Structure formats: structure tokens, C-alpha cells
Short mmCIF file of C-alpha atoms and ligand atoms in Angstrom, two decimals:
data_model
loop_
_atom_site.label_atom_id
_atom_site.label_comp_id
_atom_site.label_asym_id
_atom_site.label_seq_id
_atom_site.Cartn_x
_atom_site.Cartn_y
_atom_site.Cartn_z
CA MET A 1 0.00 0.00 0.00
CA SER A 2 1.48 3.36 -0.94
CA VAL A 3 1.70 6.08 1.68
CA GLN A 4 -1.28 8.39 1.33
CA VAL A 5 -1.20 9.74 4.84
CA ILE A 6 1.65 10.59 7.18
CA ILE A 7 0.69 10.40 10.82
CA TYR A 8 2.75 12.28 13.35
CA SER A 9 2.09 11.49 16.96
CA SER A 10 4.43 11.47 19.91
CA ASP A 11 1.93 9.23 21.62
CA ARG A 12 2.37 5.71 20.34
CA ILE A 13 -1.05 4.56 21.42
CA ARG A 14 -2.98 7.44 19.92
CA GLY A 15 -0.88 7.25 16.77
CA GLY A 16 -1.46 3.50 16.63
CA ILE A 17 -5.22 3.97 16.86
CA VAL A 18 -5.21 6.46 13.99
CA LYS A 19 -2.99 4.20 11.91
CA GLU A 20 -5.21 1.20 12.55
CA ILE A 21 -8.46 2.93 11.64
CA LEU A 22 -6.95 4.18 8.38
CA ARG A 23 -5.57 0.73 7.61
CA ARG A 24 -9.05 -0.70 8.04
CA ASN A 25 -10.23 1.77 5.47
CA ASN A 26 -7.52 0.67 3.07
CA ILE A 27 -5.53 3.87 3.42
CA GLY A 28 -1.75 3.54 3.33
CA THR A 29 -0.02 5.32 6.19
CA VAL A 30 3.28 5.79 7.91
CA LEU A 31 3.39 6.62 11.60
CA LEU A 32 6.22 8.87 12.76
CA GLU A 33 7.10 9.95 16.26
CA LYS A 34 9.44 12.83 15.48
CA ILE A 35 8.76 15.91 13.41
CA ILE A 36 12.22 15.66 11.98
CA ASP A 37 11.25 12.29 10.53
CA VAL A 38 8.19 13.88 8.98
CA LYS A 39 10.52 16.35 7.29
CA SER A 40 12.66 13.66 5.76
CA GLU A 41 9.66 11.55 4.78
CA ILE A 42 8.06 14.36 2.79
CA SER A 43 11.33 15.33 1.11
CA SER A 44 10.96 12.23 -1.04
CA HIS A 45 7.19 12.27 -1.44
CA LEU A 46 4.51 14.67 -0.29
CA PRO A 47 1.40 12.73 0.72
CA ALA A 48 -2.12 14.05 0.28
CA ILE A 49 -2.65 14.31 4.03
CA ILE A 50 -0.51 14.83 7.09
CA ILE A 51 -2.13 14.15 10.41
CA PHE A 52 -0.54 15.98 13.33
CA ASP A 53 -1.46 14.83 16.76
CA THR A 54 -0.68 17.82 18.96
CA ASN A 55 -1.42 15.91 22.14
CA ASN A 56 1.44 16.49 24.64
CA PHE A 57 2.83 19.27 22.47
CA LEU A 58 5.38 21.56 24.06
CA LYS A 59 5.59 25.28 23.38
CA ASN A 60 8.76 25.11 21.30
CA GLU A 61 7.30 22.22 19.32
CA VAL A 62 4.46 24.52 18.26
CA LYS A 63 7.04 27.08 17.13
CA PHE A 64 8.94 24.45 15.25
CA LEU A 65 5.80 23.17 13.63
CA ARG A 66 4.79 26.65 12.46
CA THR A 67 8.11 27.07 10.70
CA PHE A 68 7.74 23.66 9.25
CA LEU A 69 4.20 24.28 8.00
CA SER A 70 5.22 27.51 6.31
CA SER A 71 7.69 25.52 4.23
CA LEU A 72 5.12 22.94 3.13
CA GLU A 73 3.63 22.80 -0.33
CA SER A 74 -0.09 22.51 -0.68
CA CYS A 75 -1.58 19.56 1.10
CA SER A 76 -4.22 18.76 3.67
CA LEU A 77 -3.46 18.83 7.35
CA ILE A 78 -5.57 17.20 9.99
CA LEU A 79 -4.74 18.59 13.40
CA LEU A 80 -5.72 16.56 16.41
CA GLY A 81 -5.72 17.67 19.99
CA ASN A 82 -6.48 20.70 22.06
CA PRO A 83 -8.00 23.54 19.99
CA LEU A 84 -5.86 26.02 21.96
CA ILE A 85 -2.85 24.50 20.28
CA THR A 86 -4.34 23.68 16.90
CA ASN A 87 -5.76 27.19 16.59
CA SER A 88 -2.27 28.59 16.84
CA LEU A 89 -1.30 26.63 13.76
CA LYS A 90 -3.75 28.33 11.46
CA GLY A 91 -3.03 30.86 8.76
CA PHE A 92 -1.16 29.00 6.04
CA GLU A 93 -3.04 29.64 2.86
CA GLN A 94 -1.52 26.81 0.87
CA LEU A 95 -2.74 24.30 3.42
CA ASN A 96 -6.17 22.82 3.78
CA LEU A 97 -6.42 22.72 7.52
CA ILE A 98 -8.89 20.58 9.42
CA GLN A 99 -9.09 20.62 13.19
CA LEU A 100 -10.48 17.61 15.01
CA PRO A 101 -10.46 18.41 18.71
CA ASP A 102 -10.08 15.74 21.37
CA PRO A 103 -11.39 13.28 22.40
CA LEU A 104 -9.75 11.26 19.70
CA ASP A 105 -12.42 10.26 17.22
CA PRO A 106 -10.96 7.63 14.89
CA ASP A 107 -14.17 7.43 12.96
CA LYS A 108 -14.09 11.09 12.12
CA ILE A 109 -10.43 11.00 11.25
CA ALA A 110 -11.12 8.17 8.82
CA SER A 111 -14.11 9.88 7.25
CA LYS A 112 -12.27 13.18 6.85
CA SER A 113 -9.31 11.41 5.28
CA ILE A 114 -11.54 9.56 2.86
CA GLU A 115 -13.31 12.78 2.03
CA ILE A 116 -10.01 14.44 1.17
CA LEU A 117 -8.52 11.48 -0.67
CA TYR A 118 -11.56 10.75 -2.78
CA SER A 119 -13.30 14.06 -2.92
CA VAL A 120 -16.06 13.06 -5.27
CA PRO A 121 -19.30 14.83 -4.45
CA LEU A 122 -21.67 12.35 -2.92
CA GLN A 123 -25.37 12.79 -2.58
CA THR A 124 -25.92 11.80 0.99
CA GLY A 125 -29.55 12.45 0.44
CA LEU A 126 -29.55 15.21 2.99
CA ASP A 127 -29.88 17.81 0.33
CA ALA A 128 -32.38 15.76 -1.60
CA PRO A 129 -35.62 17.54 -2.36
CA LEU A 130 -38.19 17.49 0.38
CA GLN A 131 -41.11 15.23 0.00
CA ALA A 132 -44.49 16.75 -0.31
CA GLY A 133 -46.09 17.11 3.03
CA VAL A 134 -43.25 15.82 5.12
CA ASN A 135 -41.10 18.24 6.98
CA THR A 136 -37.56 17.18 7.58
CA PRO A 137 -35.71 18.12 10.76
CA PHE A 138 -33.93 20.78 8.75
CA GLN A 139 -36.99 22.92 8.85
CA ALA A 140 -37.28 22.32 12.51
CA GLY A 141 -33.66 23.10 13.03
CA ALA A 142 -34.40 26.27 14.89
CA ASP A 143 -35.99 24.57 17.84
CA THR A 144 -33.63 21.67 18.08
CA PRO A 145 -30.11 21.88 19.38
CA LEU A 146 -29.45 18.50 17.88
CA GLN A 147 -26.83 18.14 15.29
CA VAL A 148 -28.70 16.95 12.27
CA GLY A 149 -27.20 15.07 9.43
CA VAL A 150 -25.03 12.29 8.29
CA GLU A 151 -21.62 13.46 9.23
CA ASP A 152 -19.87 10.36 8.15
CA ASN A 153 -20.71 10.51 4.50
CA ARG A 154 -18.08 8.76 2.49
CA PRO A 155 -17.49 10.37 -0.87
CA ASN A 156 -15.76 7.35 -2.27
CA ILE A 157 -18.75 5.13 -1.93
CA GLU A 158 -20.21 4.61 -5.31
CA ILE A 159 -23.69 6.01 -5.54
CA ASP A 160 -24.60 3.11 -7.84
CA GLU A 161 -23.74 0.67 -5.13
CA ILE A 162 -25.91 2.43 -2.60
CA GLN A 163 -28.71 2.53 -5.09
CA SER A 164 -28.45 -1.13 -5.87
CA LEU A 165 -28.53 -1.95 -2.16
CA GLU A 166 -31.51 0.36 -1.81
CA ASN A 167 -33.28 -1.45 -4.62
CA ASP A 168 -32.60 -4.79 -3.00
CA LEU A 169 -34.03 -3.50 0.25
CA LYS A 170 -37.06 -2.06 -1.52
CA GLN A 171 -37.69 -5.39 -3.12
CA TYR A 172 -37.63 -7.19 0.21
CA LEU A 173 -39.87 -4.54 1.71
CA LYS A 174 -42.22 -4.66 -1.28
CA LEU A 175 -41.73 -0.99 -1.90
CA LEU A 176 -40.81 -1.21 -5.58
CA ASP A 177 -43.32 0.27 -8.00
CA MET B 1 -45.15 12.18 39.68
CA ILE B 2 -42.55 12.82 37.07
CA ASN B 3 -39.02 13.42 38.12
CA LYS B 4 -38.18 17.08 37.60
CA ASN B 5 -34.52 16.39 37.06
CA ARG B 6 -33.05 16.37 33.61
CA VAL B 7 -33.05 12.64 33.29
CA GLU B 8 -32.28 11.46 29.81
CA ILE B 9 -33.60 8.03 28.95
CA VAL B 10 -31.64 6.52 26.08
CA ALA B 11 -32.98 3.35 24.52
CA VAL B 12 -30.37 1.10 22.97
CA VAL B 13 -32.50 -0.86 20.58
CA GLY B 14 -32.05 -3.15 17.61
CA PRO B 15 -34.68 -5.54 16.39
CA LYS B 16 -32.17 -8.05 15.09
CA GLY B 17 -30.61 -10.30 17.70
CA GLY B 18 -26.91 -10.15 18.38
CA VAL B 19 -26.15 -6.83 16.69
CA GLY B 20 -24.35 -5.44 19.74
CA LYS B 21 -26.99 -3.70 21.85
CA THR B 22 -25.69 -5.06 25.13
CA SER B 23 -22.01 -4.54 24.28
CA ILE B 24 -22.79 -0.94 23.45
CA SER B 25 -25.05 -0.31 26.47
CA ALA B 26 -22.52 -1.64 28.98
CA ASN B 27 -19.59 0.30 27.61
CA LEU B 28 -21.50 3.47 26.86
CA ALA B 29 -22.67 3.58 30.47
CA ILE B 30 -19.06 3.52 31.61
CA ALA B 31 -17.98 6.08 29.03
CA LEU B 32 -20.69 8.49 30.20
CA ALA B 33 -19.80 7.91 33.84
CA LYS B 34 -16.19 8.72 33.03
CA GLN B 35 -17.40 12.07 31.76
CA GLY B 36 -18.79 12.71 35.22
CA LYS B 37 -22.39 11.86 34.53
CA ARG B 38 -24.61 9.88 36.83
CA VAL B 39 -25.60 6.86 34.81
CA VAL B 40 -27.77 3.85 35.38
CA ALA B 41 -27.78 0.97 32.93
CA VAL B 42 -30.99 -1.03 32.92
CA ASP B 43 -31.23 -4.53 31.52
CA LEU B 44 -34.65 -4.59 29.91
CA ASP B 45 -34.08 -7.63 27.75
CA LEU B 46 -36.93 -9.24 29.64
CA GLY B 47 -36.45 -12.97 29.98
CA ALA B 48 -33.10 -13.04 28.19
CA SER B 49 -31.05 -10.64 30.23
CA ASN B 50 -27.25 -10.72 30.16
CA LEU B 51 -26.03 -7.16 30.64
CA ASN B 52 -24.59 -8.20 34.02
CA THR B 53 -22.09 -10.52 32.33
CA PHE B 54 -20.88 -7.68 30.08
CA LEU B 55 -20.26 -5.66 33.23
CA GLY B 56 -18.64 -8.56 35.04
CA ILE B 57 -21.31 -9.02 37.69
CA ARG B 58 -21.72 -12.63 38.70
CA ASN B 59 -24.12 -12.61 41.61
CA PRO B 60 -26.37 -9.58 41.54
CA LYS B 61 -28.01 -8.90 44.85
CA TYR B 62 -31.20 -7.64 43.28
CA THR B 63 -32.76 -8.09 39.89
CA LEU B 64 -35.81 -6.80 38.08
CA ASP B 65 -37.60 -9.94 39.33
CA ASP B 66 -37.67 -8.36 42.78
CA PHE B 67 -39.45 -5.35 41.36
CA VAL B 68 -41.87 -7.36 39.26
CA LEU B 69 -42.68 -9.64 42.19
CA ASN B 70 -43.27 -6.59 44.40
CA LYS B 71 -40.49 -7.58 46.78
CA VAL B 72 -39.40 -3.97 46.65
CA GLY B 73 -41.50 -0.86 46.31
CA LYS B 74 -39.57 1.24 43.88
CA LEU B 75 -37.23 0.61 41.01
CA GLU B 76 -34.51 2.64 42.70
CA ASP B 77 -34.45 0.03 45.48
CA ILE B 78 -32.87 -2.49 43.11
CA VAL B 79 -30.21 -0.22 41.63
CA LEU B 80 -26.78 -1.71 42.29
CA GLU B 81 -23.89 0.68 42.46
CA ILE B 82 -20.94 -0.74 40.57
CA ASN B 83 -17.44 0.63 40.75
CA VAL B 84 -15.96 0.78 37.30
CA LYS B 85 -12.58 2.24 38.10
CA GLY B 86 -10.12 -0.26 36.75
CA GLY B 87 -10.11 -3.94 37.58
CA SER B 88 -13.31 -5.84 37.68
CA PRO B 89 -16.34 -3.99 38.93
CA THR B 90 -17.02 -4.38 42.60
CA PHE B 91 -20.12 -3.49 44.49
CA ASN B 92 -19.98 -0.33 46.37
CA ASN B 93 -22.59 1.15 48.59
CA GLU B 94 -21.40 4.67 48.15
CA THR B 95 -22.08 6.42 44.93
CA SER B 96 -19.04 8.08 43.47
CA ILE B 97 -18.00 9.34 40.10
CA ASP B 98 -16.44 5.99 39.33
CA ASN B 99 -19.72 4.26 39.85
CA ILE B 100 -22.53 3.44 37.57
CA GLY B 101 -25.92 2.32 38.68
CA PHE B 102 -27.07 -0.97 37.32
CA ILE B 103 -30.42 -2.70 37.27
CA CYS B 104 -30.01 -6.37 36.58
CA GLY B 105 -32.53 -8.00 34.27
CA GLY B 106 -35.22 -10.36 35.39
CA ASN B 107 -35.69 -13.90 34.28
CA ILE B 108 -38.77 -15.18 36.10
CA PRO B 109 -41.10 -17.09 33.79
CA GLY B 110 -43.57 -14.77 32.14
CA ILE B 111 -41.54 -11.60 32.57
CA ALA B 112 -41.24 -11.29 28.81
CA ASN B 113 -45.00 -10.77 28.67
CA LEU B 114 -45.21 -8.23 31.39
CA HIS B 115 -48.73 -7.41 32.48
CA TYR B 116 -49.93 -4.01 31.33
CA SER B 117 -50.17 -2.49 34.79
CA LYS B 118 -46.72 -3.82 35.71
CA LYS B 119 -45.30 -2.36 32.55
CA MET B 120 -46.84 1.02 33.29
CA LYS B 121 -45.39 0.92 36.79
CA LEU B 122 -41.99 0.09 35.35
CA LEU B 123 -42.19 2.90 32.79
CA ARG B 124 -43.20 5.37 35.49
CA ASN B 125 -40.40 4.26 37.77
CA LEU B 126 -37.82 4.54 35.01
CA SER B 127 -38.59 8.20 34.52
CA MET B 128 -38.25 8.81 38.24
CA LEU B 129 -34.72 7.47 38.57
CA GLU B 130 -32.49 10.27 39.72
CA TYR B 131 -29.68 9.99 37.23
CA ASP B 132 -28.43 12.07 34.32
CA PHE B 133 -28.66 9.16 31.94
CA VAL B 134 -30.80 6.05 32.09
CA LEU B 135 -29.55 3.61 29.46
CA LEU B 136 -32.00 0.90 28.46
CA ASP B 137 -30.54 -2.28 27.02
CA LEU B 138 -33.52 -3.66 25.16
CA GLY B 139 -34.25 -7.09 23.77
CA ALA B 140 -34.39 -8.05 20.12
CA GLY B 141 -37.66 -8.05 18.21
CA ALA B 142 -40.38 -5.44 17.89
CA SER B 143 -42.78 -6.54 20.61
CA HIS B 144 -45.06 -4.05 22.33
CA ASN B 145 -42.70 -4.10 25.27
CA VAL B 146 -39.68 -3.06 23.26
CA VAL B 147 -41.60 -0.42 21.32
CA ASP B 148 -43.07 1.08 24.51
CA PHE B 149 -39.68 1.36 26.15
CA VAL B 150 -38.47 3.21 23.07
CA LEU B 151 -41.48 5.49 23.16
CA VAL B 152 -40.74 6.65 26.69
CA SER B 153 -37.12 7.39 25.88
CA GLN B 154 -35.87 10.82 24.93
CA LYS B 155 -33.27 9.34 22.63
CA ASN B 156 -32.91 6.09 20.83
CA LEU B 157 -29.80 4.50 19.48
CA LEU B 158 -30.91 2.17 16.75
CA VAL B 159 -28.25 -0.49 16.52
CA THR B 160 -27.77 -2.44 13.32
CA THR B 161 -24.99 -4.25 11.56
CA PRO B 162 -24.40 -3.59 7.86
CA GLU B 163 -25.98 -6.90 6.83
CA VAL B 164 -29.20 -6.82 4.83
CA PRO B 165 -31.33 -8.82 7.33
CA SER B 166 -30.44 -6.44 10.12
CA ILE B 167 -31.15 -3.39 7.97
CA LEU B 168 -34.50 -4.80 6.91
CA ASN B 169 -35.41 -5.44 10.53
CA THR B 170 -34.38 -1.93 11.44
CA TYR B 171 -36.58 -0.43 8.76
CA SER B 172 -39.54 -2.54 9.84
CA PHE B 173 -38.94 -1.62 13.44
CA LEU B 174 -38.99 2.08 12.64
CA LYS B 175 -42.21 1.58 10.76
CA THR B 176 -43.74 -0.24 13.73
CA LEU B 177 -42.59 2.56 15.99
CA VAL B 178 -44.12 5.29 13.81
CA PHE B 179 -47.39 3.41 13.44
CA ARG B 180 -47.68 2.79 17.16
CA LYS B 181 -47.02 6.45 17.88
CA LEU B 182 -49.54 7.54 15.26
CA ASN B 183 -52.09 5.11 16.60
CA ILE B 184 -51.79 6.65 20.06
CA ALA B 185 -51.98 10.14 18.57
CA PHE B 186 -55.06 9.43 16.41
CA LYS B 187 -56.80 7.78 19.35
CA GLU B 188 -56.24 10.92 21.31
CA LEU B 189 -57.74 12.93 18.48
CA ASN B 190 -60.62 10.51 18.47
CA ASN B 191 -60.30 10.25 14.71
CA GLN B 192 -61.55 6.77 13.85
CA LYS B 193 -61.23 7.30 10.09
CA ALA B 194 -57.55 8.14 10.51
CA ILE B 195 -57.09 5.04 12.67
CA ASP B 196 -58.70 2.89 9.98
CA LEU B 197 -56.52 4.38 7.26
CA LEU B 198 -53.46 3.82 9.42
CA GLU B 199 -54.42 0.17 9.75
CA LYS B 200 -54.67 -0.07 5.97
CA ALA B 201 -51.34 1.70 5.45
CA LYS B 202 -49.59 -1.04 7.40
CA ASP B 203 -50.01 -3.38 4.48
CA VAL B 204 -48.33 -1.66 1.54
CA ASP B 205 -48.55 -4.81 -0.51
CA LYS B 206 -52.32 -4.68 -0.48
CA ASN B 207 -52.59 -0.90 -0.37
CA PRO B 208 -49.73 0.48 -2.45
CA GLN B 209 -51.28 3.96 -2.43
CA PHE B 210 -49.95 4.28 1.13
CA LYS B 211 -46.43 3.26 0.30
CA LYS B 212 -44.93 6.60 1.13
CA MET B 213 -45.64 8.59 4.27
CA SER B 214 -46.05 11.69 2.11
CA ASP B 215 -48.88 9.95 0.19
CA PHE B 216 -50.45 8.84 3.44
CA ILE B 217 -50.40 12.41 4.71
CA THR B 218 -52.06 13.66 1.53
CA ILE B 219 -54.84 11.12 1.92
CA ILE B 220 -55.27 11.90 5.62
CA GLU B 221 -55.54 15.60 4.82
CA SER B 222 -58.62 14.95 2.73
CA ILE B 223 -60.65 13.28 5.49
CA GLU B 224 -62.71 14.94 8.20
CA GLY B 225 -60.40 16.34 10.86
CA GLY B 226 -57.58 15.59 8.45
CA VAL B 227 -55.72 18.86 8.82
CA GLU B 228 -55.22 18.31 12.51
CA ALA B 229 -54.34 14.65 11.99
CA SER B 230 -51.80 15.43 9.29
CA GLN B 231 -50.16 18.05 11.47
CA LEU B 232 -49.89 15.45 14.17
CA ILE B 233 -48.19 13.07 11.76
CA ARG B 234 -45.61 15.69 10.85
CA LYS B 235 -44.98 16.46 14.48
CA THR B 236 -44.66 12.80 15.33
CA LEU B 237 -42.15 12.22 12.55
CA LEU B 238 -40.13 15.22 13.60
CA ASN B 239 -40.04 14.18 17.22
CA LEU B 240 -38.91 10.66 16.54
CA LYS B 241 -35.28 11.65 15.96
CA PRO B 242 -33.64 8.24 15.82
CA THR B 243 -29.89 7.96 15.83
CA MET B 244 -28.55 5.11 13.75
CA LEU B 245 -25.64 3.16 15.12
CA LEU B 246 -23.96 1.03 12.51
CA ASN B 247 -22.00 -1.60 14.41
CA ARG B 248 -19.40 -4.14 13.32
CA ILE B 249 -18.27 -2.22 10.26
CA ARG B 250 -15.46 -4.05 8.51
CA THR B 251 -14.95 -2.11 5.30
CA VAL B 252 -15.74 1.28 3.88
CA ASN B 253 -18.22 -0.55 1.75
CA ASP B 254 -20.16 -1.59 4.83
CA GLU B 255 -20.91 2.04 5.51
CA LYS B 256 -23.15 2.30 2.49
CA ALA B 257 -25.72 0.34 4.49
CA GLY B 258 -26.20 3.38 6.71
CA ILE B 259 -26.75 5.68 3.77
CA ALA B 260 -29.09 3.23 2.05
CA ILE B 261 -31.35 2.87 5.06
CA GLN B 262 -31.33 6.60 5.66
CA ASN B 263 -32.48 7.15 2.08
CA LEU B 264 -35.22 4.56 2.47
CA THR B 265 -36.57 5.81 5.77
CA ARG B 266 -36.53 9.36 4.47
CA GLU B 267 -38.37 8.46 1.28
CA TYR B 268 -40.93 6.03 2.65
CA LEU B 269 -41.32 6.85 6.32
CA GLY B 270 -40.50 10.56 6.29
CA ILE B 271 -37.99 10.04 9.10
CA GLU B 272 -34.61 11.68 9.27
CA PHE B 273 -31.82 10.23 11.38
CA VAL B 274 -30.18 12.66 13.75
CA LYS B 275 -26.86 11.09 12.89
CA ILE B 276 -25.33 7.85 11.73
CA LEU B 277 -22.74 6.70 14.23
CA HIS B 278 -20.10 4.17 13.29
CA VAL B 279 -18.56 1.41 15.39
CA HIS B 280 -16.05 -0.89 13.79
CA GLU B 281 -15.58 -4.59 14.15
CA ASP B 282 -13.05 -5.05 16.90
CA SER B 283 -11.78 -8.32 18.31
CA CYS B 284 -11.33 -6.69 21.71
CA VAL B 285 -15.11 -6.89 22.19
CA GLY B 286 -15.11 -10.69 22.14
CA ASN B 287 -11.93 -10.83 24.21
CA ALA B 288 -13.41 -8.62 26.90
CA ILE B 289 -16.61 -10.67 27.04
CA ALA B 290 -14.56 -13.84 27.44
CA ARG B 291 -12.94 -12.21 30.47
CA MET B 292 -16.29 -10.90 31.71
CA ARG B 293 -14.98 -7.38 31.70
CA PRO B 294 -16.31 -4.31 29.93
CA VAL B 295 -14.13 -3.24 27.00
CA MET B 296 -13.75 0.23 28.51
CA ILE B 297 -11.85 -1.39 31.37
CA ASP B 298 -10.31 -4.37 29.64
CA ASN B 299 -8.96 -2.41 26.69
CA PRO B 300 -9.60 1.32 27.10
CA LEU B 301 -7.32 2.24 24.21
CA SER B 302 -8.98 0.00 21.67
CA ILE B 303 -10.76 1.40 18.66
CA PHE B 304 -14.06 0.14 20.06
CA ALA B 305 -13.50 2.00 23.34
CA SER B 306 -12.52 5.14 21.53
CA GLN B 307 -15.60 5.00 19.32
CA ILE B 308 -17.82 4.41 22.34
CA ASN B 309 -16.22 7.48 23.92
CA SER B 310 -17.15 9.47 20.83
CA ILE B 311 -20.73 8.28 21.12
CA ALA B 312 -20.77 9.35 24.76
CA MET B 313 -19.54 12.79 23.70
CA PHE B 314 -22.25 12.91 21.06
CA LEU B 315 -24.90 12.14 23.69
CA LEU B 316 -23.45 14.75 26.00
CA ARG B 317 -23.46 17.39 23.28
CA ASN B 318 -27.09 16.63 22.57
CA PHE B 319 -28.17 16.33 26.17
CA ASN B 320 -31.45 18.13 26.03
CA SER B 321 -33.81 16.29 28.18
CA SER B 322 -37.38 17.27 28.43
CA VAL B 323 -40.24 15.48 30.06
CA ASN B 324 -41.31 13.05 27.45
CA MET B 325 -44.73 13.87 26.14
CA VAL B 326 -45.59 10.29 25.38
CA LEU B 327 -44.74 9.28 28.91
CA LYS B 328 -46.82 12.14 30.22
CA ARG B 329 -49.77 10.76 28.34
CA TYR B 330 -49.20 7.29 29.67
CA ILE B 331 -49.16 8.54 33.20
N1 ATP C 1 -18.02 -3.91 17.37
C1 ATP C 1 -17.93 -5.22 17.59
N2 ATP C 1 -16.84 -5.90 17.20
C2 ATP C 1 -16.74 -7.24 17.40
N3 ATP C 1 -17.67 -7.97 18.00
C3 ATP C 1 -18.79 -7.36 18.40
C4 ATP C 1 -18.99 -5.97 18.23
N4 ATP C 1 -20.19 -5.65 18.75
C5 ATP C 1 -20.73 -6.79 19.21
N5 ATP C 1 -19.90 -7.82 19.01
C6 ATP C 1 -20.13 -9.24 19.36
O1 ATP C 1 -21.43 -9.61 18.96
C7 ATP C 1 -22.00 -10.51 19.88
C8 ATP C 1 -23.39 -10.06 20.25
O2 ATP C 1 -23.30 -8.86 20.96
P1 ATP C 1 -24.41 -8.38 21.99
O3 ATP C 1 -24.76 -9.47 22.93
O4 ATP C 1 -23.95 -7.09 22.53
O5 ATP C 1 -25.64 -8.16 20.99
P2 ATP C 1 -27.16 -7.89 21.38
O6 ATP C 1 -27.73 -7.07 20.28
O7 ATP C 1 -27.26 -7.37 22.74
O8 ATP C 1 -27.79 -9.35 21.32
P3 ATP C 1 -29.26 -9.78 21.79
O9 ATP C 1 -30.20 -9.36 20.70
O10 ATP C 1 -29.16 -11.25 21.92
O11 ATP C 1 -29.55 -9.09 23.08
C9 ATP C 1 -21.06 -10.58 21.08
O12 ATP C 1 -20.41 -11.81 21.05
C10 ATP C 1 -20.06 -9.48 20.85
O13 ATP C 1 -18.77 -9.88 21.20
MG1 MG C 2 -28.44 -8.04 24.40
#
């Protein structure tokens, strides 16, 4: 599997979790524990995504990382950890920066990575036209603090495949016209 | 009397057997407790209870049988306080942040077909438990019991695996749930015509004109008292707010099951999921069960544990308890 994502984490366990979830989604990764290693890794090949786990970050590491980020060519960065730290790493226009605050959410990391790697627009159905007579929670959004929507939409899932599954289900449920 | 506290009843439900309801209930209870919430996990798989084994409890002092047999007066009398801080859970009389409350399931013959008045008493008592979260581990199937426990909950986590049989069951369960809710609502309106049409709409094979909820609403609108009834349908659908939990995901491909069922329920039932949560297949679940320990304790750094933590955070973010209207009506 080629390296599509570099993971930097000084925490072996957190890094291992991220690596494992991406592996399960067939995404090639390399896990590095030192920023200096990240530097040498990207000198030969810039991956589509670099995931920085800022957990346990020290002040001078943030400084170092800022310098490092300014030297990067365009790619996507997923920053994990405390927003106080990840916020301070904003402001590089060439970088597509995504912050995923703690607690570590492997699921979200995987879905964001897939979204970036295979950014094909996918109709999750959420923006599908409303059906006559039936309100969707979107119209009720004002009075509900609930987060509405399918956050984990996976752009690389073929719409055809979903439709064929849907048709199978409809057949079982006798819903086909 | 209804408890004035902000108790949030969360039903962990899944009509298909073995999809992971109990694994999720046990570990989610611990994850919520670790966030400082007062949690009680209730084994409501009447007649087939096993949540205690997932929590590592071998000899529970009290079970739901004691409540059903009137050996105790209130449900809170049978809550066991379990310490979940590392190691195997031990009983503890003092409630602390490392504790969760636990109500062990009952297994006396006949408990699966709980008498109506007993069920009402149980439902009432559930809402009076003084906890932040009351997690209900429900049994498989779509019996009246299961559906009623879901109806009194503020939130429901609808657990399914990506396999077609489980998805089909989930769809049918949602349909049962909507129809039961609408039946109650129409009865309250005293609209017999609407009740009759609802009965017809159950069988889409025979009455294909009712296939979609939107078509059903249009037809209801045209009958006497239809405007009111149709508004009630819309309100009911909006209030349902199920959260889908796709468990045992192995591949990215598996995730399409979540999208497919969302599309179907939206199109035919007019129901929108609040969110589709993902939990991956993880061997640590089986390993922990073999050791009779919750995953959150046995392997807190596993992917499963981390995803359960995310679900706990999701519940905490959306913690917006209100006295459940359905329950109010029951009582
Ligand atoms: N994410 C997972 N990864 C691996 N195994 C899992 C996962 N979730 C559940 N299982 C396994 O599935 C089996 C059934 O789980 P569980 O008893 O929690 O399901 P259930 O829905 O409560 O079943 P029932 O309908 O009988 O009450 C268990 O052996 C458990 O180890
Ligand atoms: Mg179970």
C-alpha cells in the first residue's frame, strides 16, 4: 500500500489507533514519532494528508511546527488535539487545515481522510428535495439543538452501489413500483 | 409524579438479535460515567437478560424480578452501584464518580409478557430514577414491550450491523414505531377514520397507495379532521429523531448500508436520522466478554472503546432532556 497519509504522533497509542483505523479503510499510512522524521519523509514524497497529533505538544514544538508548516507545499493537514494549540497553527493559505479536537475520534479522522482522498461529491440524500407534506428536521432546526445530518458521508462510496442496495431493500420490503 | 430532574432516557435498541446492543449499552454507560455523569444501565431484555455478564457481575443482589414480584416498592431500590474504576467492577454502597448504577434484568417465567399495569409501573419508575442518563438495554424483536420502552425514551440508538437482514429489521422496526405512535396520537384525536386508514397503510402490498408517508399524509388531509391529523403526523415524525448506530463495520463498503437505510426511511417513512454513528468490528469486544470485563476497562485504548467514547460525547453534546410527552400521556 502506498503512503497516502503521514501520521505524526508522539503518543504511540494514539498514533497507533489512527494508523489502525486508516488501515481498516484501506488507506496507506506511515506513523512517525518525530517531526524531523516527517521532514525527511516528505522530502521524497509529499502525501495528500498529514495528520498531526498535537497531544502532549510543548511550546517550542508549536514554534517548530509553524516554521515547518510555512515551508510545506499545498496539502491537507488534519490537526488533532487541544484547539488552543491547533488554533495557533492556522493561517497558512496553501494548506487545507482541518481541526479535530479531542477526544480522539478515529471514525471522524477516517471519514475526513476519505473525504479528502476521494473528494467526489456524494449525494448523501440530505440535500435531496423534500417530499411533499413531510417536513424534515432541517426545517425544525431552529428549535432543536441536535446536530442533524449524516456526518460520516463517504465520498468514495459509489452512488450506484448504494442505489443497488436500496433497490434490494425495496424489493424485500415490497416498496418497488 | 414525574421526576423534575433532567433525566435522559436513552434506549439502545435493535430488532435483530446479536447486533451489539448489550455490548454498546454496557460500555456506553461507563464512558458516560467517566465524563462525570450519573448513569444507570438497565437490563430490559426481559427474559433473556445478560447485561450483568458484560459488566462482570456474577451474583447480583437484586434483579428486576424483585421489582416485578413486588419484593421492593420502587425501582430505585434495586439499583446496584458498581465501581468501574479499573479492575473488575465491585459493588460499592457509596455512589461516586467511578460508579454506575445498574439494574439487573429479570428472568422469572412470564416476565417477557409483562402485564400491562406492571409495565406502566416500570415505565413510570424509570422516569423517576435520579440519574443524568438512564440507558436501556432492550431485547431483540419489535414486541409491544420493546416499542413502549423506546417510546418513553428521549433518545434512541438504533443499533444495526451492515448486513441486509439487520437493515431490513431496522426499517420494519422504525415503521412499527411510527405506526404505534400515530395510533396513540389518532386515538387521542378521536379520529376513527384516521385510525382505519393507518391500519390499511400497514399493508403496503395490499394498499400500495400508502407506500410513502407523504402519500399517506395527503390522503389523511382529505378526510374529516384531516388537517389536525396530518399536522400530528408531521410532528410525530419530527419528534422521533432516531440515531442510527452502525455496528461491526469491517470495510468502507459496509458504511453504504447506513446511507441506504437513511435514504429509504426518508423516502418512505418521512424520518430523518439525527446522525449515523459508526462502530467498527473489533476483536477486543469478544476478548473482553470472554474475560467478563467491559471493553472500557479491559482495553480502554482500543478502537471500540474510543468509538464508544465518541458516542458518549455525542450524547453529552445533545443532552437536552425534556419530560417526554408520550410518557406524560401514559401517566
Ligand atoms: N463492534 C464489535 N466488534 C466485534 N464484536 C462485536 C462488536 N459488537 C458486538 N460484538 C459481538 O457480537 C456478539 C453479540 O453482541 P451483543 O450481545 O452485545 O448483541 P445484542 O444485540 O445485545 O444481542 P441480543 O439481541 O441477543 O440481546 C457478542 O459476542 C459481541 O462480542
Ligand atoms: Mg443483548
